[in-house]
């Protein structure tokens, strides 16, 4: 992988919970780490569910090797949010780059809340 292709800033996020002013537990996406990455579209499809179209785009996001990236995370790129669909793949088992398969559901928007809300 040409390191010059990792020219996009992405943020890895994970769901966290905190108690709101009504003493109810509320989930939010908490930023974990921001890194350089390449973001490349792979395929797109539309699912029809209950007579409603659900467009879904598949992307491959490549980042430098990080040992703590897991498939329960989300990736924020600009105002878009990607769901990690499979465990990250360590390219050539060299601990240099990770390839991450993600989907972007274009109708869903989740907000990432910075720490210190």
CSV table of N, CA, C and O in Angstrom, one decimal:
chain,number,residue,atom,x,y,z
A,1,UNK,N,0.9,-1.2,0.0
A,1,UNK,CA,0.0,0.0,0.0
A,1,UNK,C,0.9,1.2,0.0
A,1,UNK,O,1.8,1.4,0.9
A,2,UNK,N,0.6,2.1,-0.9
A,2,UNK,CA,1.3,3.4,-1.0
A,2,UNK,C,0.8,4.3,0.1
A,2,UNK,O,-0.4,4.6,0.1
A,3,UNK,N,1.7,4.6,1.1
A,3,UNK,CA,1.2,5.4,2.2
A,3,UNK,C,0.7,6.8,1.8
A,3,UNK,O,-0.2,7.3,2.6
A,4,UNK,N,1.0,7.3,0.7
A,4,UNK,CA,0.5,8.5,0.2
A,4,UNK,C,-1.0,8.5,-0.1
A,4,UNK,O,-1.6,9.5,-0.2
A,5,UNK,N,-1.5,7.3,-0.3
A,5,UNK,CA,-3.0,7.1,-0.6
A,5,UNK,C,-3.8,7.3,0.7
A,5,UNK,O,-5.0,7.4,0.6
A,6,UNK,N,-3.2,7.2,1.8
A,6,UNK,CA,-4.0,7.5,3.1
A,6,UNK,C,-4.0,9.0,3.3
A,6,UNK,O,-3.3,9.5,4.2
A,7,UNK,N,-4.9,9.6,2.6
A,7,UNK,CA,-5.0,11.1,2.6
A,7,UNK,C,-6.3,11.6,3.2
A,7,UNK,O,-6.7,12.8,2.9
A,8,UNK,N,-7.1,10.8,3.9
A,8,UNK,CA,-8.3,11.2,4.4
A,8,UNK,C,-8.2,11.0,6.0
A,8,UNK,O,-7.7,10.1,6.5
A,9,UNK,N,-8.8,12.0,6.7
A,9,UNK,CA,-8.9,11.9,8.2
A,9,UNK,C,-10.1,11.2,8.6
A,9,UNK,O,-11.2,11.7,8.2
A,10,UNK,N,-10.0,10.1,9.3
A,10,UNK,CA,-11.2,9.3,9.8
A,10,UNK,C,-11.1,9.2,11.3
A,10,UNK,O,-10.0,9.2,11.8
A,11,UNK,N,-12.2,9.1,11.9
A,11,UNK,CA,-12.3,8.9,13.4
A,11,UNK,C,-13.0,7.6,13.7
A,11,UNK,O,-14.1,7.4,13.3
A,12,UNK,N,-12.3,6.7,14.5
A,12,UNK,CA,-12.9,5.5,15.0
A,12,UNK,C,-13.8,5.9,16.2
A,12,UNK,O,-13.3,6.6,17.1
A,13,UNK,N,-15.0,5.3,16.3
A,13,UNK,CA,-15.9,5.6,17.4
A,13,UNK,C,-16.5,4.3,17.9
A,13,UNK,O,-16.5,3.3,17.2
A,14,UNK,N,-17.0,4.4,19.2
A,14,UNK,CA,-17.6,3.3,19.8
A,14,UNK,C,-18.8,3.8,20.6
A,14,UNK,O,-18.7,4.9,21.2
A,15,UNK,N,-19.8,3.0,20.8
A,15,UNK,CA,-21.0,3.4,21.6
A,15,UNK,C,-20.6,3.4,23.1
A,15,UNK,O,-19.8,2.6,23.6
A,16,UNK,N,-21.0,4.5,23.8
A,16,UNK,CA,-20.8,4.6,25.2
A,16,UNK,C,-22.2,5.0,25.8
A,16,UNK,O,-23.1,5.4,25.1
A,17,UNK,N,-22.3,4.8,27.1
A,17,UNK,CA,-23.5,5.1,27.8
A,17,UNK,C,-23.3,6.1,28.9
A,17,UNK,O,-22.2,6.1,29.5
A,18,UNK,N,-24.2,7.0,29.1
A,18,UNK,CA,-24.1,7.9,30.3
A,18,UNK,C,-25.5,8.3,30.7
A,18,UNK,O,-26.5,8.2,29.9
A,19,UNK,N,-25.6,8.7,31.9
A,19,UNK,CA,-26.9,9.0,32.5
A,19,UNK,C,-27.3,10.5,32.1
A,19,UNK,O,-26.4,11.4,32.3
A,20,UNK,N,-28.5,10.7,31.6
A,20,UNK,CA,-28.9,12.0,31.2
A,20,UNK,C,-29.5,12.7,32.4
A,20,UNK,O,-29.6,12.1,33.5
A,21,UNK,N,-30.0,13.9,32.2
A,21,UNK,CA,-30.6,14.7,33.3
A,21,UNK,C,-31.9,14.1,33.9
A,21,UNK,O,-32.3,14.4,35.0
A,22,UNK,N,-32.5,13.2,33.2
A,22,UNK,CA,-33.7,12.5,33.6
A,22,UNK,C,-33.3,11.1,34.3
A,22,UNK,O,-34.2,10.3,34.5
A,23,UNK,N,-32.0,10.9,34.5
A,23,UNK,CA,-31.5,9.7,35.2
A,23,UNK,C,-31.8,8.4,34.3
A,23,UNK,O,-31.9,7.3,34.8
A,24,UNK,N,-31.9,8.6,33.0
A,24,UNK,CA,-32.0,7.5,32.1
A,24,UNK,C,-30.7,7.3,31.4
A,24,UNK,O,-29.9,8.3,31.1
A,25,UNK,N,-30.4,6.0,31.1
A,25,UNK,CA,-29.1,5.8,30.3
A,25,UNK,C,-29.3,6.1,28.9
A,25,UNK,O,-30.3,5.8,28.3
A,26,UNK,N,-28.4,6.9,28.3
A,26,UNK,CA,-28.4,7.3,26.9
A,26,UNK,C,-27.2,6.9,26.2
A,26,UNK,O,-26.1,7.0,26.7
A,27,UNK,N,-27.3,6.3,25.0
A,27,UNK,CA,-26.2,5.9,24.2
A,27,UNK,C,-25.8,7.0,23.3
A,27,UNK,O,-26.6,7.7,22.8
A,28,UNK,N,-24.4,7.1,23.1
A,28,UNK,CA,-23.9,8.0,22.1
A,28,UNK,C,-22.6,7.5,21.5
A,28,UNK,O,-22.0,6.6,22.1
A,29,UNK,N,-22.2,7.9,20.4
A,29,UNK,CA,-21.0,7.5,19.8
A,29,UNK,C,-19.8,8.4,20.3
A,29,UNK,O,-19.8,9.6,20.1
A,30,UNK,N,-18.9,7.7,20.9
A,30,UNK,CA,-17.7,8.4,21.5
A,30,UNK,C,-16.5,8.2,20.6
A,30,UNK,O,-16.1,7.1,20.2
A,31,UNK,N,-15.8,9.3,20.2
A,31,UNK,CA,-14.6,9.2,19.4
A,31,UNK,C,-13.5,8.5,20.2
A,31,UNK,O,-13.3,8.8,21.4
A,32,UNK,N,-12.8,7.6,19.5
A,32,UNK,CA,-11.7,6.9,20.1
A,32,UNK,C,-10.4,7.4,19.6
A,32,UNK,O,-9.5,7.7,20.4
A,33,UNK,N,-10.2,7.4,18.3
A,33,UNK,CA,-8.9,7.8,17.7
A,33,UNK,C,-9.1,8.3,16.3
A,33,UNK,O,-10.0,7.8,15.6
A,34,UNK,N,-8.4,9.3,15.9
A,34,UNK,CA,-8.4,9.9,14.6
A,34,UNK,C,-7.1,9.5,13.9
A,34,UNK,O,-6.0,9.8,14.4
A,35,UNK,N,-7.2,9.0,12.7
A,35,UNK,CA,-6.0,8.5,11.9
A,35,UNK,C,-6.2,8.9,10.4
A,35,UNK,O,-7.2,9.3,10.0
A,36,UNK,N,-5.1,8.8,9.7
A,36,UNK,CA,-5.1,8.9,8.2
A,36,UNK,C,-5.5,7.6,7.6
A,36,UNK,O,-5.2,6.5,8.1
A,37,UNK,N,-6.3,7.7,6.5
A,37,UNK,CA,-6.9,6.5,5.9
A,37,UNK,C,-7.1,6.7,4.4
A,37,UNK,O,-7.1,7.8,3.9
A,38,UNK,N,-7.3,5.6,3.7
A,38,UNK,CA,-7.8,5.7,2.3
A,38,UNK,C,-9.3,5.2,2.4
A,38,UNK,O,-9.5,4.2,3.1
A,39,UNK,N,-10.2,5.8,1.7
A,39,UNK,CA,-11.6,5.5,1.7
A,39,UNK,C,-12.0,5.2,0.2
A,39,UNK,O,-12.0,6.1,-0.6
A,40,UNK,N,-12.3,4.0,-0.1
A,40,UNK,CA,-12.6,3.6,-1.5
A,40,UNK,C,-13.9,2.8,-1.6
A,40,UNK,O,-14.1,1.9,-0.9
A,41,UNK,N,-14.8,3.3,-2.4
A,41,UNK,CA,-16.1,2.6,-2.6
A,41,UNK,C,-15.9,1.3,-3.3
A,41,UNK,O,-15.0,1.2,-4.2
A,42,UNK,N,-16.6,0.3,-2.9
A,42,UNK,CA,-16.5,-1.0,-3.6
A,42,UNK,C,-17.8,-1.4,-4.3
A,42,UNK,O,-17.8,-1.9,-5.5
A,43,UNK,N,-19.0,-1.3,-3.7
A,43,UNK,CA,-20.2,-1.7,-4.4
A,43,UNK,C,-21.4,-1.0,-3.7
A,43,UNK,O,-21.3,-0.4,-2.6
A,44,UNK,N,-22.5,-1.0,-4.4
A,44,UNK,CA,-23.7,-0.4,-3.8
A,44,UNK,C,-24.9,-1.3,-4.2
A,44,UNK,O,-24.9,-2.1,-5.1
A,45,UNK,N,-25.9,-1.3,-3.3
A,45,UNK,CA,-27.1,-2.1,-3.5
A,45,UNK,C,-28.2,-1.4,-2.8
A,45,UNK,O,-28.1,-0.6,-2.0
A,46,UNK,N,-29.4,-1.8,-3.3
A,46,UNK,CA,-30.6,-1.2,-2.7
A,46,UNK,C,-31.5,-2.4,-2.2
A,46,UNK,O,-31.7,-3.3,-3.0
A,47,UNK,N,-31.8,-2.4,-0.9
A,47,UNK,CA,-32.7,-3.4,-0.4
A,47,UNK,C,-34.1,-2.9,-0.3
A,47,UNK,O,-34.3,-1.7,0.1
A,48,UNK,N,-35.0,-3.7,-0.6
A,48,UNK,CA,-36.4,-3.3,-0.4
A,48,UNK,C,-37.0,-4.0,0.8
A,48,UNK,O,-37.0,-5.2,0.8
A,49,UNK,N,-37.4,-3.2,1.7
A,49,UNK,CA,-37.9,-3.8,3.0
A,49,UNK,C,-39.2,-3.0,3.3
A,49,UNK,O,-39.2,-1.8,3.5
A,50,UNK,N,-40.3,-3.8,3.5
A,50,UNK,CA,-41.6,-3.2,3.8
A,50,UNK,C,-41.9,-2.0,2.8
A,50,UNK,O,-42.3,-1.0,3.2
A,51,UNK,N,-41.7,-2.3,1.5
A,51,UNK,CA,-42.0,-1.4,0.5
A,51,UNK,C,-41.2,0.0,0.6
A,51,UNK,O,-41.7,1.0,0.1
A,52,UNK,N,-40.1,-0.1,1.2
A,52,UNK,CA,-39.2,1.1,1.3
A,52,UNK,C,-37.8,0.7,0.9
A,52,UNK,O,-37.3,-0.3,1.3
A,53,UNK,N,-37.2,1.6,0.0
A,53,UNK,CA,-35.8,1.3,-0.4
A,53,UNK,C,-34.8,1.7,0.7
A,53,UNK,O,-35.0,2.7,1.3
A,54,UNK,N,-33.8,0.9,0.8
A,54,UNK,CA,-32.7,1.1,1.8
A,54,UNK,C,-31.4,1.1,1.0
A,54,UNK,O,-30.9,0.0,0.8
A,55,UNK,N,-30.9,2.2,0.5
A,55,UNK,CA,-29.6,2.1,-0.2
A,55,UNK,C,-28.5,1.8,0.8
A,55,UNK,O,-28.5,2.3,1.9
A,56,UNK,N,-27.6,1.0,0.3
A,56,UNK,CA,-26.4,0.6,1.1
A,56,UNK,C,-25.2,0.6,0.3
A,56,UNK,O,-25.2,-0.1,-0.8
A,57,UNK,N,-24.2,1.3,0.7
A,57,UNK,CA,-22.9,1.3,-0.1
A,57,UNK,C,-21.8,0.6,0.7
A,57,UNK,O,-21.7,0.8,2.0
A,58,UNK,N,-21.0,-0.1,0.0
A,58,UNK,CA,-19.9,-0.9,0.7
A,58,UNK,C,-18.6,-0.2,0.4
A,58,UNK,O,-18.3,0.2,-0.8
A,59,UNK,N,-17.7,0.0,1.4
A,59,UNK,CA,-16.4,0.7,1.2
A,59,UNK,C,-15.3,-0.2,1.8
A,59,UNK,O,-15.6,-1.0,2.7
A,60,UNK,N,-14.1,0.1,1.3
A,60,UNK,CA,-12.9,-0.5,1.9
A,60,UNK,C,-12.1,0.7,2.5
A,60,UNK,O,-11.8,1.6,1.7
A,61,UNK,N,-11.9,0.7,3.8
A,61,UNK,CA,-11.1,1.7,4.4
A,61,UNK,C,-9.8,1.1,4.9
A,61,UNK,O,-9.8,0.1,5.6
A,62,UNK,N,-8.7,1.7,4.5
A,62,UNK,CA,-7.4,1.2,4.8
A,62,UNK,C,-6.6,2.2,5.7
A,62,UNK,O,-6.6,3.4,5.4
A,63,UNK,N,-6.1,1.7,6.8
A,63,UNK,CA,-5.4,2.5,7.8
A,63,UNK,C,-4.1,1.8,8.2
A,63,UNK,O,-3.9,0.6,7.9
A,64,UNK,N,-3.2,2.6,8.8
A,64,UNK,CA,-2.0,1.9,9.3
A,64,UNK,C,-2.5,1.0,10.4
A,64,UNK,O,-3.5,1.2,11.1
A,65,UNK,N,-1.7,-0.1,10.7
A,65,UNK,CA,-2.0,-1.1,11.7
A,65,UNK,C,-2.3,-0.5,13.1
A,65,UNK,O,-1.5,0.3,13.5
A,66,UNK,N,-3.4,-0.8,13.6
A,66,UNK,CA,-3.8,-0.5,15.0
A,66,UNK,C,-4.3,-1.7,15.6
A,66,UNK,O,-5.2,-2.3,15.2
A,67,UNK,N,-3.7,-2.2,16.7
A,67,UNK,CA,-4.1,-3.5,17.3
A,67,UNK,C,-5.4,-3.4,18.0
A,67,UNK,O,-6.0,-4.4,18.3
A,68,UNK,N,-5.9,-2.2,18.4
A,68,UNK,CA,-7.2,-2.1,19.1
A,68,UNK,C,-8.4,-1.8,18.3
A,68,UNK,O,-9.4,-1.5,18.9
A,69,UNK,N,-8.3,-1.9,17.0
A,69,UNK,CA,-9.5,-1.6,16.1
A,69,UNK,C,-10.3,-2.9,16.1
A,69,UNK,O,-9.8,-4.0,15.7
A,70,UNK,N,-11.6,-2.8,16.4
A,70,UNK,CA,-12.5,-4.0,16.4
A,70,UNK,C,-13.7,-3.8,15.6
A,70,UNK,O,-14.0,-2.7,15.2
A,71,UNK,N,-14.4,-4.9,15.3
A,71,UNK,CA,-15.6,-4.8,14.4
A,71,UNK,C,-16.8,-4.2,15.1
A,71,UNK,O,-17.9,-4.0,14.5
A,72,UNK,N,-16.8,-3.9,16.4
A,72,UNK,CA,-17.9,-3.2,17.0
A,72,UNK,C,-17.8,-1.7,17.0
A,72,UNK,O,-18.6,-1.0,17.6
A,73,UNK,N,-16.8,-1.2,16.2
A,73,UNK,CA,-16.6,0.2,16.1
A,73,UNK,C,-17.3,0.8,14.9
A,73,UNK,O,-17.8,0.0,14.0
A,74,UNK,N,-17.4,2.1,14.8
A,74,UNK,CA,-17.9,2.8,13.7
A,74,UNK,C,-16.8,3.8,13.2
A,74,UNK,O,-15.9,4.1,14.0
A,75,UNK,N,-16.8,4.2,12.0
A,75,UNK,CA,-15.8,5.1,11.4
A,75,UNK,C,-16.5,6.3,10.9
A,75,UNK,O,-17.5,6.2,10.1
A,76,UNK,N,-16.1,7.5,11.4
A,76,UNK,CA,-16.7,8.8,10.9
A,76,UNK,C,-15.7,9.4,10.0
A,76,UNK,O,-14.5,9.5,10.2
A,77,UNK,N,-16.2,9.8,8.8
A,77,UNK,CA,-15.5,10.4,7.8
A,77,UNK,C,-16.3,11.6,7.3
A,77,UNK,O,-17.4,11.4,6.7
A,78,UNK,N,-15.8,12.8,7.6
A,78,UNK,CA,-16.6,14.1,7.3
A,78,UNK,C,-17.9,14.0,8.0
A,78,UNK,O,-17.9,13.8,9.2
A,79,UNK,N,-19.0,14.1,7.3
A,79,UNK,CA,-20.3,14.0,8.0
A,79,UNK,C,-21.0,12.7,7.8
A,79,UNK,O,-22.2,12.5,8.0
A,80,UNK,N,-20.2,11.7,7.4
A,80,UNK,CA,-20.7,10.3,7.1
A,80,UNK,C,-20.2,9.3,8.2
A,80,UNK,O,-19.2,9.5,8.8
A,81,UNK,N,-21.0,8.3,8.4
A,81,UNK,CA,-20.7,7.3,9.4
A,81,UNK,C,-20.8,5.9,8.7
A,81,UNK,O,-21.7,5.6,8.0
A,82,UNK,N,-19.7,5.1,8.9
A,82,UNK,CA,-19.6,3.8,8.4
A,82,UNK,C,-19.6,2.8,9.5
A,82,UNK,O,-19.0,2.9,10.5
A,83,UNK,N,-20.3,1.7,9.2
A,83,UNK,CA,-20.4,0.6,10.2
A,83,UNK,C,-19.4,-0.5,9.7
A,83,UNK,O,-19.5,-0.9,8.6
A,84,UNK,N,-18.5,-0.9,10.6
A,84,UNK,CA,-17.6,-2.0,10.3
A,84,UNK,C,-18.3,-3.3,10.2
A,84,UNK,O,-19.0,-3.7,11.2
A,85,UNK,N,-18.2,-4.0,9.1
A,85,UNK,CA,-19.0,-5.3,8.9
A,85,UNK,C,-18.2,-6.5,9.2
A,85,UNK,O,-18.9,-7.6,9.3
A,86,UNK,N,-16.9,-6.5,9.2
A,86,UNK,CA,-16.1,-7.7,9.5
A,86,UNK,C,-14.9,-7.3,10.3
A,86,UNK,O,-14.5,-6.2,10.3
A,87,UNK,N,-14.3,-8.3,10.9
A,87,UNK,CA,-13.0,-8.0,11.6
A,87,UNK,C,-12.0,-7.4,10.7
A,87,UNK,O,-11.9,-7.8,9.5
A,88,UNK,N,-11.3,-6.4,11.1
A,88,UNK,CA,-10.2,-5.8,10.2
A,88,UNK,C,-9.2,-6.8,9.8
A,88,UNK,O,-8.9,-7.7,10.6
A,89,UNK,N,-8.8,-6.7,8.5
A,89,UNK,CA,-7.8,-7.7,8.0
A,89,UNK,C,-6.4,-7.1,8.0
A,89,UNK,O,-6.2,-6.1,7.4
A,90,UNK,N,-5.5,-7.8,8.6
A,90,UNK,CA,-4.1,-7.4,8.7
A,90,UNK,C,-3.5,-7.8,7.4
A,90,UNK,O,-3.2,-9.0,7.1
A,91,UNK,N,-3.2,-6.9,6.5
A,91,UNK,CA,-2.7,-7.2,5.2
A,91,UNK,C,-1.4,-7.9,5.2
A,91,UNK,O,-0.4,-7.4,5.9
A,92,UNK,N,-1.3,-9.0,4.6
A,92,UNK,CA,-0.1,-9.9,4.6
A,92,UNK,C,0.5,-10.2,5.9
A,92,UNK,O,1.6,-10.5,6.1
A,93,UNK,N,-0.4,-10.1,7.0
A,93,UNK,CA,0.1,-10.4,8.4
A,93,UNK,C,1.4,-9.7,8.7
A,93,UNK,O,2.2,-10.2,9.5
A,94,UNK,N,1.5,-8.4,8.2
A,94,UNK,CA,2.8,-7.7,8.3
A,94,UNK,C,2.7,-6.6,9.4
A,94,UNK,O,3.7,-5.9,9.7
A,95,UNK,N,1.5,-6.5,10.1
A,95,UNK,CA,1.3,-5.5,11.1
A,95,UNK,C,1.7,-4.1,10.6
A,95,UNK,O,2.2,-3.3,11.3
A,96,UNK,N,1.4,-3.8,9.3
A,96,UNK,CA,1.6,-2.5,8.7
A,96,UNK,C,0.3,-1.8,8.4
A,96,UNK,O,0.2,-0.6,8.6
A,97,UNK,N,-0.6,-2.5,7.7
A,97,UNK,CA,-1.9,-1.9,7.3
A,97,UNK,C,-3.0,-2.8,7.7
A,97,UNK,O,-2.9,-4.0,7.7
A,98,UNK,N,-4.2,-2.2,7.9
A,98,UNK,CA,-5.5,-2.9,8.1
A,98,UNK,C,-6.4,-2.5,7.0
A,98,UNK,O,-6.6,-1.3,6.7
A,99,UNK,N,-7.1,-3.5,6.5
A,99,UNK,CA,-8.2,-3.3,5.5
A,99,UNK,C,-9.5,-3.6,6.2
A,99,UNK,O,-9.7,-4.6,6.8
A,100,UNK,N,-10.4,-2.6,6.2
A,100,UNK,CA,-11.7,-2.7,6.9
A,100,UNK,C,-12.8,-2.6,5.9
A,100,UNK,O,-12.9,-1.6,5.2
A,101,UNK,N,-13.7,-3.6,5.9
A,101,UNK,CA,-14.9,-3.5,5.1
A,101,UNK,C,-16.0,-2.9,5.9
A,101,UNK,O,-16.3,-3.3,7.0
A,102,UNK,N,-16.6,-1.8,5.3
A,102,UNK,CA,-17.7,-1.0,6.0
A,102,UNK,C,-18.9,-0.8,5.1
A,102,UNK,O,-18.7,-0.9,3.8
A,103,UNK,N,-20.0,-0.5,5.7
A,103,UNK,CA,-21.1,-0.1,4.9
A,103,UNK,C,-21.6,1.3,5.4
A,103,UNK,O,-21.4,1.6,6.6
A,104,UNK,N,-22.1,2.1,4.5
A,104,UNK,CA,-22.7,3.4,4.8
A,104,UNK,C,-24.2,3.2,4.4
A,104,UNK,O,-24.5,3.0,3.2
A,105,UNK,N,-25.0,3.3,5.4
A,105,UNK,CA,-26.4,3.4,5.1
A,105,UNK,C,-26.8,4.8,5.0
A,105,UNK,O,-26.8,5.6,5.9
A,106,UNK,N,-27.1,5.2,3.7
A,106,UNK,CA,-27.3,6.6,3.4
A,106,UNK,C,-28.5,7.3,4.1
A,106,UNK,O,-28.5,8.5,4.2
A,107,UNK,N,-29.4,6.5,4.5
A,107,UNK,CA,-30.6,7.1,5.2
A,107,UNK,C,-30.4,7.3,6.7
A,107,UNK,O,-31.1,8.0,7.3
A,108,UNK,N,-29.4,6.6,7.3
A,108,UNK,CA,-29.2,6.7,8.7
A,108,UNK,C,-28.1,7.7,9.0
A,108,UNK,O,-27.1,7.7,8.4
A,109,UNK,N,-28.4,8.5,10.0
A,109,UNK,CA,-27.4,9.5,10.4
A,109,UNK,C,-27.3,9.4,11.9
A,109,UNK,O,-28.3,9.5,12.6
A,110,UNK,N,-26.1,9.1,12.4
A,110,UNK,CA,-25.8,9.1,13.8
A,110,UNK,C,-24.9,10.2,14.2
A,110,UNK,O,-24.0,10.5,13.4
A,111,UNK,N,-25.0,10.8,15.3
A,111,UNK,CA,-24.2,11.9,15.7
A,111,UNK,C,-23.1,11.4,16.6
A,111,UNK,O,-23.3,10.6,17.6
A,112,UNK,N,-21.9,11.9,16.4
A,112,UNK,CA,-20.8,11.6,17.3
A,112,UNK,C,-20.6,12.7,18.2
A,112,UNK,O,-20.6,13.9,17.9
A,113,UNK,N,-20.6,12.4,19.5
A,113,UNK,CA,-20.6,13.4,20.6
A,113,UNK,C,-19.2,13.5,21.1
A,113,UNK,O,-18.6,12.5,21.5
A,114,UNK,N,-18.6,14.7,21.1
A,114,UNK,CA,-17.2,14.9,21.6
A,114,UNK,C,-17.3,14.7,23.1
A,114,UNK,O,-18.3,15.0,23.7
A,115,UNK,N,-16.2,14.4,23.7
A,115,UNK,CA,-16.1,14.2,25.1
A,115,UNK,C,-16.3,15.5,25.8
A,115,UNK,O,-16.0,16.6,25.3
A,116,UNK,N,-16.8,15.5,27.0
A,116,UNK,CA,-17.1,16.7,27.8
A,116,UNK,C,-18.4,17.3,27.4
A,116,UNK,O,-18.5,18.5,27.4
A,117,UNK,N,-19.4,16.5,27.1
A,117,UNK,CA,-20.7,17.0,26.6
A,117,UNK,C,-21.2,18.0,27.5
A,117,UNK,O,-21.6,18.2,28.4
